[in-house]
mmCIF file of C-alpha atoms in Angstrom:
data_model
loop_
_atom_site.group_PDB
_atom_site.id
_atom_site.type_symbol
_atom_site.label_atom_id
_atom_site.label_comp_id
_atom_site.label_asym_id
_atom_site.label_seq_id
_atom_site.Cartn_x
_atom_site.Cartn_y
_atom_site.Cartn_z
ATOM 1 C CA UNK R 1 -12.494 -31.092 -12.309
ATOM 2 C CA UNK R 2 -12.820 -28.184 -10.052
ATOM 3 C CA UNK R 3 -10.719 -28.540 -6.844
ATOM 4 C CA UNK R 4 -11.707 -25.309 -5.295
ATOM 5 C CA UNK R 5 -11.873 -25.078 -1.585
ATOM 6 C CA UNK R 6 -15.105 -23.801 0.072
ATOM 7 C CA UNK R 7 -15.560 -21.938 2.756
ATOM 8 C CA UNK R 8 -17.023 -23.729 5.728
ATOM 9 C CA UNK R 9 -19.596 -21.297 7.662
ATOM 10 C CA UNK R 10 -18.969 -21.385 11.648
ATOM 11 C CA UNK R 11 -18.126 -25.008 11.663
ATOM 12 C CA UNK R 12 -18.925 -25.095 15.622
ATOM 13 C CA UNK R 13 -15.138 -24.520 16.196
ATOM 14 C CA UNK R 14 -13.819 -22.163 18.692
ATOM 15 C CA UNK R 15 -14.586 -18.364 17.596
ATOM 16 C CA UNK R 16 -12.016 -16.078 17.081
ATOM 17 C CA UNK R 17 -10.496 -13.892 19.650
ATOM 18 C CA UNK R 18 -12.176 -10.758 20.473
ATOM 19 C CA UNK R 19 -9.142 -8.575 20.158
ATOM 20 C CA UNK R 20 -8.406 -10.397 16.633
ATOM 21 C CA UNK R 21 -11.892 -9.282 15.163
ATOM 22 C CA UNK R 22 -11.228 -5.601 16.449
ATOM 23 C CA UNK R 23 -8.164 -5.382 14.982
ATOM 24 C CA UNK R 24 -9.343 -6.673 11.456
ATOM 25 C CA UNK R 25 -12.480 -4.640 11.835
ATOM 26 C CA UNK R 26 -10.419 -1.662 12.698
ATOM 27 C CA UNK R 27 -8.161 -2.298 9.757
ATOM 28 C CA UNK R 28 -10.933 -2.759 7.247
ATOM 29 C CA UNK R 29 -12.867 0.470 8.493
ATOM 30 C CA UNK R 30 -9.880 2.321 8.226
ATOM 31 C CA UNK R 31 -8.700 1.392 4.642
ATOM 32 C CA UNK R 32 -12.410 1.152 3.592
ATOM 33 C CA UNK R 33 -10.812 -0.719 0.415
ATOM 34 C CA UNK R 34 -11.509 -4.258 -0.191
ATOM 35 C CA UNK R 35 -9.478 -7.372 0.486
ATOM 36 C CA UNK R 36 -8.704 -10.937 0.047
ATOM 37 C CA UNK R 37 -7.796 -13.041 3.026
ATOM 38 C CA UNK R 38 -4.128 -12.835 1.886
ATOM 39 C CA UNK R 39 -4.119 -9.200 1.707
ATOM 40 C CA UNK R 40 -5.411 -8.798 4.749
ATOM 41 C CA UNK R 41 -3.121 -11.313 6.410
ATOM 42 C CA UNK R 42 -0.012 -9.429 4.622
ATOM 43 C CA UNK R 43 -0.982 -6.027 5.547
ATOM 44 C CA UNK R 44 -1.413 -7.042 9.240
ATOM 45 C CA UNK R 45 2.049 -8.714 8.717
ATOM 46 C CA UNK R 46 1.114 -12.028 10.034
ATOM 47 C CA UNK R 47 -0.231 -11.049 13.547
ATOM 48 C CA UNK R 48 -3.066 -13.400 13.039
ATOM 49 C CA UNK R 49 -2.649 -16.786 11.594
ATOM 50 C CA UNK R 50 -4.483 -17.423 8.612
ATOM 51 C CA UNK R 51 -7.076 -20.104 9.925
ATOM 52 C CA UNK R 52 -7.760 -17.694 12.694
ATOM 53 C CA UNK R 53 -8.128 -14.509 10.422
ATOM 54 C CA UNK R 54 -10.494 -16.838 7.943
ATOM 55 C CA UNK R 55 -12.521 -17.532 11.211
ATOM 56 C CA UNK R 56 -12.614 -13.980 12.032
ATOM 57 C CA UNK R 57 -13.819 -13.023 8.602
ATOM 58 C CA UNK R 58 -16.303 -15.685 8.378
ATOM 59 C CA UNK R 59 -17.634 -14.241 11.874
ATOM 60 C CA UNK R 60 -17.664 -10.737 10.836
ATOM 61 C CA UNK R 61 -19.451 -11.300 7.840
ATOM 62 C CA UNK R 62 -22.348 -13.237 9.658
ATOM 63 C CA UNK R 63 -22.502 -10.248 12.097
ATOM 64 C CA UNK R 64 -22.676 -8.184 8.912
ATOM 65 C CA UNK R 65 -19.946 -6.186 10.076
ATOM 66 C CA UNK R 66 -18.150 -6.674 6.849
ATOM 67 C CA UNK R 67 -19.320 -7.967 3.327
ATOM 68 C CA UNK R 68 -17.656 -10.462 1.423
ATOM 69 C CA UNK R 69 -18.187 -11.165 -2.294
ATOM 70 C CA UNK R 70 -17.237 -14.284 -3.809
ATOM 71 C CA UNK R 71 -15.109 -13.411 -7.067
ATOM 72 C CA UNK R 72 -14.510 -17.515 -8.316
ATOM 73 C CA UNK R 73 -11.405 -18.290 -6.973
ATOM 74 C CA UNK R 74 -11.068 -15.259 -4.433
ATOM 75 C CA UNK R 75 -13.471 -14.122 -1.670
ATOM 76 C CA UNK R 76 -12.886 -10.247 -1.159
ATOM 77 C CA UNK R 77 -13.976 -8.686 2.299
ATOM 78 C CA UNK R 78 -14.929 -5.062 2.782
ATOM 79 C CA UNK R 79 -16.312 -3.005 5.484
ATOM 80 C CA UNK R 80 -20.491 -2.635 5.279
ATOM 81 C CA UNK R 81 -21.122 0.601 3.668
ATOM 82 C CA UNK R 82 -24.317 0.575 5.494
ATOM 83 C CA UNK R 83 -22.419 1.257 8.506
ATOM 84 C CA UNK R 84 -20.538 4.485 7.539
ATOM 85 C CA UNK R 85 -22.834 7.489 8.240
ATOM 86 C CA UNK R 86 -23.926 9.949 5.384
ATOM 87 C CA UNK R 87 -21.987 13.344 5.423
ATOM 88 C CA UNK R 88 -24.353 16.462 5.541
ATOM 89 C CA UNK R 89 -24.542 18.229 2.337
ATOM 90 C CA UNK R 90 -23.740 21.380 4.278
ATOM 91 C CA UNK R 91 -20.371 19.523 5.148
ATOM 92 C CA UNK R 92 -19.981 18.421 1.303
ATOM 93 C CA UNK R 93 -20.360 21.934 0.519
ATOM 94 C CA UNK R 94 -17.739 23.156 2.649
ATOM 95 C CA UNK R 95 -15.272 20.378 1.802
ATOM 96 C CA UNK R 96 -15.709 21.517 -1.760
ATOM 97 C CA UNK R 97 -15.209 25.279 -1.170
ATOM 98 C CA UNK R 98 -11.786 24.149 0.561
ATOM 99 C CA UNK R 99 -11.035 21.896 -2.177
ATOM 100 C CA UNK R 100 -11.545 24.761 -4.587
ATOM 101 C CA UNK R 101 -9.075 27.286 -2.257
ATOM 102 C CA UNK R 102 -6.540 24.606 -2.243
ATOM 103 C CA UNK R 103 -6.778 24.013 -5.929
ATOM 104 C CA UNK R 104 -6.312 27.775 -6.620
ATOM 105 C CA UNK R 105 -3.545 27.885 -4.016
ATOM 106 C CA UNK R 106 -1.967 25.152 -6.230
ATOM 107 C CA UNK R 107 -2.253 27.160 -9.110
ATOM 108 C CA UNK R 108 -0.420 30.047 -7.691
ATOM 109 C CA UNK R 109 2.517 28.080 -6.573
ATOM 110 C CA UNK R 110 2.814 26.284 -9.742
ATOM 111 C CA UNK R 111 2.969 29.620 -11.774
ATOM 112 C CA UNK R 112 5.646 30.924 -8.867
ATOM 113 C CA UNK R 113 7.600 27.295 -9.209
ATOM 114 C CA UNK R 114 7.434 27.858 -12.928
ATOM 115 C CA UNK R 115 8.862 31.466 -12.644
ATOM 116 C CA UNK R 116 11.587 30.201 -10.340
ATOM 117 C CA UNK R 117 12.545 27.356 -12.910
ATOM 118 C CA UNK R 118 13.011 30.132 -15.604
ATOM 119 C CA UNK R 119 14.880 32.484 -13.302
ATOM 120 C CA UNK R 120 16.964 29.251 -12.458
ATOM 121 C CA UNK R 121 17.633 28.300 -15.940
ATOM 122 C CA UNK R 122 18.366 31.821 -16.706
ATOM 123 C CA UNK R 123 21.077 32.212 -13.889
ATOM 124 C CA UNK R 124 22.735 28.508 -14.747
ATOM 125 C CA UNK R 125 23.102 29.995 -18.480
ATOM 126 C CA UNK R 126 25.015 32.765 -17.071
ATOM 127 C CA UNK R 127 28.671 32.698 -17.089
ATOM 128 C CA UNK R 128 30.515 32.100 -13.762
ATOM 129 C CA UNK R 129 32.997 34.544 -12.319
ATOM 130 C CA UNK R 130 36.011 32.343 -13.826
ATOM 131 C CA UNK R 131 34.550 32.076 -17.061
ATOM 132 C CA UNK R 132 34.062 35.809 -17.251
ATOM 133 C CA UNK R 133 37.409 36.659 -16.285
ATOM 134 C CA UNK R 134 38.839 34.184 -19.221
ATOM 135 C CA UNK R 135 36.582 35.868 -21.756
ATOM 136 C CA UNK R 136 37.827 39.198 -20.616
ATOM 137 C CA UNK R 137 41.463 38.070 -20.970
ATOM 138 C CA UNK R 138 40.871 36.643 -24.431
ATOM 139 C CA UNK R 139 38.881 39.890 -25.546
ATOM 140 C CA UNK R 140 41.648 42.000 -24.018
ATOM 141 C CA UNK R 141 44.215 40.189 -26.060
ATOM 142 C CA UNK R 142 42.270 40.372 -28.963
ATOM 143 C CA UNK R 143 41.473 44.009 -28.623
ATOM 144 C CA UNK R 144 45.497 44.511 -28.137
ATOM 145 C CA UNK R 145 46.322 42.532 -31.525
ATOM 146 C CA UNK R 146 43.504 44.799 -33.199
ATOM 147 C CA UNK R 147 44.765 47.938 -31.846
ATOM 148 C CA UNK R 148 48.248 46.870 -32.868
ATOM 149 C CA UNK R 149 47.140 46.135 -36.368
ATOM 150 C CA UNK R 150 45.268 49.536 -36.829
ATOM 151 C CA UNK R 151 48.121 51.337 -35.693
ATOM 152 C CA UNK R 152 50.325 49.561 -38.476
ATOM 153 C CA UNK R 153 47.708 50.446 -40.942
ATOM 154 C CA UNK R 154 47.240 54.046 -39.760
ATOM 155 C CA UNK R 155 50.883 54.674 -40.157
ATOM 156 C CA UNK R 156 50.843 53.412 -43.596
ATOM 157 C CA UNK R 157 47.987 55.484 -44.805
ATOM 158 C CA UNK R 158 49.551 58.626 -42.955
ATOM 159 C CA UNK R 159 52.968 57.808 -44.716
ATOM 160 C CA UNK R 160 50.467 57.160 -48.255
ATOM 161 C CA UNK R 161 48.481 60.488 -47.636
ATOM 162 C CA UNK R 162 52.121 62.107 -47.169
ATOM 163 C CA UNK R 163 53.193 60.941 -50.545
ATOM 164 C CA UNK R 164 49.953 62.066 -52.230
ATOM 165 C CA UNK R 165 50.076 65.391 -50.958
ATOM 166 C CA UNK R 166 53.778 65.806 -52.076
ATOM 167 C CA UNK R 167 53.087 64.416 -55.312
ATOM 168 C CA UNK R 168 50.261 67.261 -55.921
ATOM 169 C CA UNK R 169 52.350 70.055 -54.731
#
């Protein structure tokens, strides 16, 4: 059996405070999004009691300031779109041009960012001063060892060539 609570329309009780109505209406206009009673209550941080909030929403709906849509267990409230003035075509065209300019700027900044990231990677891939010094020390040591080996080979080689010239003569 369906135990769903039904909304009671203006049961003759005291009307909601004008301040509460203004808060709710301003919030819904500012957000321009659909909300349930609980969403509105939470988003207003409990400034208005749930029972009072329900009265406010009912009154605003009756006054056609907001629209309510029943979705089974939930009733959704949103600002009446008929009350929002239409934007002139010229203004829309200007906005579109601004959007295009911003997109172009975004594209340029994105390319610049990619270049900077590449530069950063290449710098990060380079050796530090300490690593360079260590590498120099290693190569200097290796070079000294190779020169010593080469010197020994040259002495042996000159001795071999000296012998060969003695054998020929």
